[in-house]
mmCIF file of C-alpha atoms in Angstrom:
data_model
loop_
_atom_site.group_PDB
_atom_site.id
_atom_site.type_symbol
_atom_site.label_atom_id
_atom_site.label_comp_id
_atom_site.label_asym_id
_atom_site.label_seq_id
_atom_site.Cartn_x
_atom_site.Cartn_y
_atom_site.Cartn_z
ATOM 1 C CA MET A 1 11.726 -14.413 4.029
ATOM 2 C CA ASP A 2 11.226 -11.878 6.832
ATOM 3 C CA ASP A 3 7.945 -10.164 7.764
ATOM 4 C CA HIS A 4 8.767 -6.989 5.797
ATOM 5 C CA ASP A 5 9.488 -8.947 2.618
ATOM 6 C CA LYS A 6 6.221 -10.898 3.070
ATOM 7 C CA LEU A 7 4.322 -7.642 3.500
ATOM 8 C CA LEU A 8 5.837 -6.192 0.345
ATOM 9 C CA ARG A 9 4.720 -9.256 -1.636
ATOM 10 C CA GLU A 10 1.201 -9.015 -0.132
ATOM 11 C CA LEU A 11 1.101 -5.311 -1.121
ATOM 12 C CA ARG A 12 2.051 -6.128 -4.680
ATOM 13 C CA ALA A 13 -0.964 -8.416 -4.979
ATOM 14 C CA LEU A 14 -3.198 -5.927 -3.217
ATOM 15 C CA VAL A 15 -2.251 -3.044 -5.503
ATOM 16 C CA ILE A 16 -2.705 -5.190 -8.656
ATOM 17 C CA GLU A 17 -6.084 -6.390 -7.503
ATOM 18 C CA ALA A 18 -7.324 -3.013 -6.047
ATOM 19 C CA VAL A 19 -6.664 -1.020 -9.233
ATOM 20 C CA GLY A 20 -7.163 -3.771 -11.822
ATOM 21 C CA LEU A 21 -3.718 -4.102 -13.195
ATOM 22 C CA ASP A 22 -4.537 -7.455 -14.694
ATOM 23 C CA ASP A 23 -1.892 -7.173 -17.460
ATOM 24 C CA ILE A 24 0.976 -6.773 -14.947
ATOM 25 C CA GLU A 25 2.718 -9.636 -13.233
ATOM 26 C CA PRO A 26 3.472 -9.012 -9.588
ATOM 27 C CA GLU A 27 7.235 -9.362 -10.159
ATOM 28 C CA GLU A 28 7.035 -6.398 -12.543
ATOM 29 C CA LEU A 29 6.210 -4.071 -9.680
ATOM 30 C CA ALA A 30 9.488 -3.009 -8.118
ATOM 31 C CA PHE A 31 9.248 -2.294 -4.411
ATOM 32 C CA ASP A 32 10.828 1.173 -4.672
ATOM 33 C CA GLU A 33 9.353 2.376 -7.965
ATOM 34 C CA PRO A 34 6.699 5.153 -7.900
ATOM 35 C CA LEU A 35 3.098 3.908 -8.103
ATOM 36 C CA PHE A 36 1.600 7.147 -9.339
ATOM 37 C CA GLY A 37 2.229 9.478 -12.189
ATOM 38 C CA GLU A 38 3.726 8.094 -15.399
ATOM 39 C CA ALA A 39 5.010 4.882 -13.838
ATOM 40 C CA LEU A 40 1.712 2.975 -13.734
ATOM 41 C CA GLY A 41 -0.658 5.794 -14.569
ATOM 42 C CA LEU A 42 -2.482 5.499 -11.170
ATOM 43 C CA ASP A 43 -4.550 8.462 -9.967
ATOM 44 C CA SER A 44 -6.363 9.623 -6.881
ATOM 45 C CA ILE A 45 -9.266 7.209 -7.387
ATOM 46 C CA ASP A 46 -6.693 4.347 -7.432
ATOM 47 C CA ALA A 47 -5.276 5.722 -4.208
ATOM 48 C CA LEU A 48 -8.700 5.426 -2.597
ATOM 49 C CA ASP A 49 -9.025 1.880 -3.866
ATOM 50 C CA ILE A 50 -5.572 1.009 -2.436
ATOM 51 C CA ALA A 51 -6.470 2.657 0.918
ATOM 52 C CA MET A 52 -9.723 0.603 1.158
ATOM 53 C CA GLY A 53 -7.741 -2.517 0.329
ATOM 54 C CA LEU A 54 -5.162 -1.741 3.071
ATOM 55 C CA GLU A 55 -7.987 -1.251 5.568
ATOM 56 C CA LYS A 56 -9.663 -4.490 4.647
ATOM 57 C CA GLN A 57 -6.669 -6.742 4.316
ATOM 58 C CA PHE A 58 -4.510 -5.424 7.157
ATOM 59 C CA ASP A 59 -7.210 -4.170 9.545
ATOM 60 C CA VAL A 60 -5.789 -0.643 9.775
ATOM 61 C CA LYS A 61 -7.427 2.725 9.486
ATOM 62 C CA VAL A 62 -6.035 4.844 6.658
ATOM 63 C CA THR A 63 -7.014 8.468 7.382
ATOM 64 C CA PRO A 64 -6.378 11.415 5.099
ATOM 65 C CA GLU A 65 -3.662 12.510 7.501
ATOM 66 C CA VAL A 66 -1.619 9.362 6.824
ATOM 67 C CA ALA A 67 -2.644 8.824 3.174
ATOM 68 C CA THR A 68 -0.200 11.253 1.664
ATOM 69 C CA ALA A 69 1.729 11.295 -1.585
ATOM 70 C CA GLU A 70 4.805 10.307 0.421
ATOM 71 C CA THR A 71 3.195 7.308 2.137
ATOM 72 C CA PHE A 72 1.571 6.122 -1.102
ATOM 73 C CA HIS A 73 4.693 6.712 -3.179
ATOM 74 C CA SER A 74 5.840 3.068 -3.628
ATOM 75 C CA LEU A 75 5.251 -0.383 -2.279
ATOM 76 C CA GLU A 76 8.097 0.249 0.213
ATOM 77 C CA THR A 77 6.462 3.373 1.614
ATOM 78 C CA LEU A 78 3.109 1.567 1.791
ATOM 79 C CA ALA A 79 4.780 -1.274 3.744
ATOM 80 C CA VAL A 80 6.198 1.252 6.255
ATOM 81 C CA LEU A 81 2.746 2.866 6.523
ATOM 82 C CA VAL A 82 1.108 -0.529 7.242
ATOM 83 C CA GLU A 83 3.791 -1.402 9.808
ATOM 84 C CA THR A 84 3.386 1.921 11.501
ATOM 85 C CA LEU A 85 -0.412 1.742 11.620
ATOM 86 C CA ARG A 86 -0.252 -1.803 12.969
ATOM 87 C CA THR A 87 1.943 -0.760 15.924
ATOM 88 C CA ARG A 88 -0.326 2.118 16.956
ATOM 89 C CA ALA A 89 -2.665 1.570 19.831
ATOM 90 C CA PRO A 90 -6.280 2.176 18.894
ATOM 91 C CA ALA A 91 -6.347 5.325 20.974
ATOM 92 C CA GLU A 92 -3.452 6.727 18.911
ATOM 93 C CA THR A 93 -5.237 6.313 15.624
ATOM 94 C CA PRO A 94 -6.466 9.708 14.436
ATOM 95 C CA ALA A 95 -10.215 10.039 14.298
ATOM 96 C CA PRO A 96 -11.753 10.238 10.804
#
């Protein structure tokens, strides 16, 4: 399993825990399926919970500029966001 696949699996667990999807098994969350809207019924409050979970678990700063509908679309787009934020130097991270 490569680093990207490992990250996707960690994100599955994070999303389930952050938004309280206790009735969903991790394997039920497809990596490329939408997280918001009709798919899981997540909303903007859930997005905030996911952002806080990303910051805590991956030690990244999720600013409003990077927390967009596109970057929070699916587990795959969240993985790309985390990978991108991890590679930024601290000086490159936008100020809150």
